[in-house]
mmCIF file with all atom_site columns, C-alpha atoms in Angstrom:
data_model
loop_
_atom_site.group_PDB
_atom_site.id
_atom_site.type_symbol
_atom_site.label_atom_id
_atom_site.label_alt_id
_atom_site.label_comp_id
_atom_site.label_asym_id
_atom_site.label_entity_id
_atom_site.label_seq_id
_atom_site.pdbx_PDB_ins_code
_atom_site.Cartn_x
_atom_site.Cartn_y
_atom_site.Cartn_z
_atom_site.occupancy
_atom_site.B_iso_or_equiv
_atom_site.pdbx_formal_charge
_atom_site.auth_seq_id
_atom_site.auth_comp_id
_atom_site.auth_asym_id
_atom_site.auth_atom_id
_atom_site.pdbx_PDB_model_num
ATOM 1  C CA . MET A 1 1  ? 37.015 -135.829 -6.143  1.00 0.00 ? 8  MET A CA 1
ATOM 2  C CA . ASN A 1 2  ? 33.539 -135.421 -7.455  1.00 0.00 ? 9  ASN A CA 1
ATOM 3  C CA . VAL A 1 3  ? 30.376 -133.335 -6.062  1.00 0.00 ? 10 VAL A CA 1
ATOM 4  C CA . ASP A 1 4  ? 29.382 -136.243 -3.917  1.00 0.00 ? 11 ASP A CA 1
ATOM 5  C CA . ARG A 1 5  ? 32.592 -136.992 -2.296  1.00 0.00 ? 12 ARG A CA 1
ATOM 6  C CA . MET A 1 6  ? 32.820 -133.256 -0.995  1.00 0.00 ? 13 MET A CA 1
ATOM 7  C CA . VAL A 1 7  ? 29.173 -132.851 -0.075  1.00 0.00 ? 14 VAL A CA 1
ATOM 8  C CA . LEU A 1 8  ? 30.106 -135.827 2.707   1.00 0.00 ? 15 LEU A CA 1
ATOM 9  C CA . GLY A 1 9  ? 33.200 -135.013 3.419   1.00 0.00 ? 16 GLY A CA 1
ATOM 10 C CA . PHE A 1 10 ? 32.526 -130.987 4.122   1.00 0.00 ? 17 PHE A CA 1
ATOM 11 C CA . ALA A 1 11 ? 28.955 -132.431 6.221   1.00 0.00 ? 18 ALA A CA 1
ATOM 12 C CA . GLY A 1 12 ? 30.853 -134.714 7.965   1.00 0.00 ? 19 GLY A CA 1
ATOM 13 C CA . THR A 1 13 ? 33.507 -132.240 9.173   1.00 0.00 ? 20 THR A CA 1
ATOM 14 C CA . VAL A 1 14 ? 30.912 -129.836 9.971   1.00 0.00 ? 21 VAL A CA 1
ATOM 15 C CA . VAL A 1 15 ? 29.264 -132.673 12.251  1.00 0.00 ? 22 VAL A CA 1
ATOM 16 C CA . LEU A 1 16 ? 32.345 -133.273 13.995  1.00 0.00 ? 23 LEU A CA 1
ATOM 17 C CA . VAL A 1 17 ? 33.092 -129.689 14.518  1.00 0.00 ? 24 VAL A CA 1
ATOM 18 C CA . GLY A 1 18 ? 29.618 -128.917 15.632  1.00 0.00 ? 25 GLY A CA 1
ATOM 19 C CA . ILE A 1 19 ? 30.111 -131.819 18.385  1.00 0.00 ? 26 ILE A CA 1
ATOM 20 C CA . THR A 1 20 ? 33.329 -130.797 19.437  1.00 0.00 ? 27 THR A CA 1
ATOM 21 C CA . LEU A 1 21 ? 31.981 -127.451 19.749  1.00 0.00 ? 28 LEU A CA 1
ATOM 22 C CA . ALA A 1 22 ? 28.980 -128.518 21.977  1.00 0.00 ? 29 ALA A CA 1
ATOM 23 C CA . HIS A 1 23 ? 31.188 -130.234 24.105  1.00 0.00 ? 30 HIS A CA 1
ATOM 24 C CA . PHE A 1 24 ? 34.341 -128.217 24.744  1.00 0.00 ? 31 PHE A CA 1
ATOM 25 C CA . VAL A 1 25 ? 32.485 -124.919 24.525  1.00 0.00 ? 32 VAL A CA 1
ATOM 26 C CA . ALA A 1 26 ? 28.978 -124.427 24.465  1.00 0.00 ? 33 ALA A CA 1
ATOM 27 C CA . PRO A 1 27 ? 25.574 -127.305 24.387  1.00 0.00 ? 34 PRO A CA 1
ATOM 28 C CA . GLY A 1 28 ? 24.050 -124.753 21.578  1.00 0.00 ? 35 GLY A CA 1
ATOM 29 C CA . TRP A 1 29 ? 26.319 -125.674 19.073  1.00 0.00 ? 36 TRP A CA 1
ATOM 30 C CA . ILE A 1 30 ? 25.057 -129.132 18.709  1.00 0.00 ? 37 ILE A CA 1
ATOM 31 C CA . TRP A 1 31 ? 22.284 -127.276 16.730  1.00 0.00 ? 38 TRP A CA 1
ATOM 32 C CA . LEU A 1 32 ? 25.104 -127.095 14.100  1.00 0.00 ? 39 LEU A CA 1
ATOM 33 C CA . SER A 1 33 ? 25.401 -130.913 13.732  1.00 0.00 ? 40 SER A CA 1
ATOM 34 C CA . VAL A 1 34 ? 21.466 -131.184 13.673  1.00 0.00 ? 41 VAL A CA 1
ATOM 35 C CA . PHE A 1 35 ? 21.359 -128.425 11.083  1.00 0.00 ? 42 PHE A CA 1
ATOM 36 C CA . VAL A 1 36 ? 23.497 -130.751 8.770   1.00 0.00 ? 43 VAL A CA 1
ATOM 37 C CA . GLY A 1 37 ? 21.762 -133.887 9.665   1.00 0.00 ? 44 GLY A CA 1
ATOM 38 C CA . ALA A 1 38 ? 18.391 -132.347 8.775   1.00 0.00 ? 45 ALA A CA 1
ATOM 39 C CA . ASN A 1 39 ? 19.762 -130.750 5.263   1.00 0.00 ? 46 ASN A CA 1
ATOM 40 C CA . LEU A 1 40 ? 21.407 -134.037 4.190   1.00 0.00 ? 47 LEU A CA 1
ATOM 41 C CA . LEU A 1 41 ? 18.102 -136.159 5.134   1.00 0.00 ? 48 LEU A CA 1
ATOM 42 C CA . GLN A 1 42 ? 15.878 -133.711 3.014   1.00 0.00 ? 49 GLN A CA 1
ATOM 43 C CA . SER A 1 43 ? 18.726 -133.755 0.651   1.00 0.00 ? 50 SER A CA 1
ATOM 44 C CA . SER A 1 44 ? 18.250 -137.090 -0.092  1.00 0.00 ? 51 SER A CA 1
ATOM 45 C CA . PHE A 1 45 ? 14.751 -137.010 -0.559  1.00 0.00 ? 52 PHE A CA 1
ATOM 46 C CA . THR A 1 46 ? 14.624 -134.170 -2.701  1.00 0.00 ? 53 THR A CA 1
ATOM 47 C CA . GLY A 1 47 ? 18.004 -133.818 -4.671  1.00 0.00 ? 54 GLY A CA 1
ATOM 48 C CA . PHE A 1 48 ? 18.288 -130.536 -3.629  1.00 0.00 ? 55 PHE A CA 1
ATOM 49 C CA . CYS A 1 49 ? 21.633 -129.157 -2.008  1.00 0.00 ? 56 CYS A CA 1
ATOM 50 C CA . PRO A 1 50 ? 23.052 -125.552 -2.271  1.00 0.00 ? 57 PRO A CA 1
ATOM 51 C CA . LEU A 1 51 ? 26.869 -126.702 -1.525  1.00 0.00 ? 58 LEU A CA 1
ATOM 52 C CA . ALA A 1 52 ? 26.613 -129.045 -4.147  1.00 0.00 ? 59 ALA A CA 1
ATOM 53 C CA . MET A 1 53 ? 24.943 -126.521 -6.476  1.00 0.00 ? 60 MET A CA 1
ATOM 54 C CA . LEU A 1 54 ? 28.162 -124.017 -5.673  1.00 0.00 ? 61 LEU A CA 1
ATOM 55 C CA . LEU A 1 55 ? 30.644 -127.139 -6.024  1.00 0.00 ? 62 LEU A CA 1
ATOM 56 C CA . ARG A 1 56 ? 29.168 -127.582 -9.384  1.00 0.00 ? 63 ARG A CA 1
ATOM 57 C CA . LYS A 1 57 ? 29.518 -123.701 -10.203 1.00 0.00 ? 64 LYS A CA 1
ATOM 58 C CA . LEU A 1 58 ? 33.219 -124.123 -8.886  1.00 0.00 ? 65 LEU A CA 1
ATOM 59 C CA . GLY A 1 59 ? 34.178 -126.723 -11.790 1.00 0.00 ? 66 GLY A CA 1
ATOM 60 C CA . LEU A 1 60 ? 33.824 -129.895 -9.959  1.00 0.00 ? 67 LEU A CA 1
ATOM 61 C CA . LYS A 1 61 ? 32.497 -132.990 -11.591 1.00 0.00 ? 68 LYS A CA 1
ATOM 62 C CA . PRO A 1 62 ? 28.970 -134.187 -10.259 1.00 0.00 ? 69 PRO A CA 1
ATOM 63 C CA . GLY A 1 63 ? 28.461 -137.557 -9.198  1.00 0.00 ? 70 GLY A CA 1
ATOM 64 C CA . CYS A 1 64 ? 25.563 -139.782 -8.824  1.00 0.00 ? 71 CYS A CA 1
ATOM 65 C CA . ALA A 1 65 ? 23.642 -138.181 -5.889  1.00 0.00 ? 72 ALA A CA 1
ATOM 66 C CA . PHE A 1 66 ? 23.787 -134.790 -7.468  1.00 0.00 ? 73 PHE A CA 1
ATOM 67 C CA . PRO A 1 67 ? 23.997 -135.219 -11.344 1.00 0.00 ? 74 PRO A CA 1
ATOM 68 C CA . SER A 1 68 ? 23.917 -131.554 -13.079 1.00 0.00 ? 75 SER A CA 1
#
């Protein structure tokens, strides 16, 4: 598995968790999903993603979206 796939999988999981928490716990949790979506959007333009940098340092091979 490469960095790109891990970032997408992690982001998707956090978005679903945020929506679930917003539905069952408190509406304010929707901001977690908003934050992740905004981060994905800005990383698509800038190529900067803190999670991708961390995963590369942990030894995952880079992909096309987040090259080394």
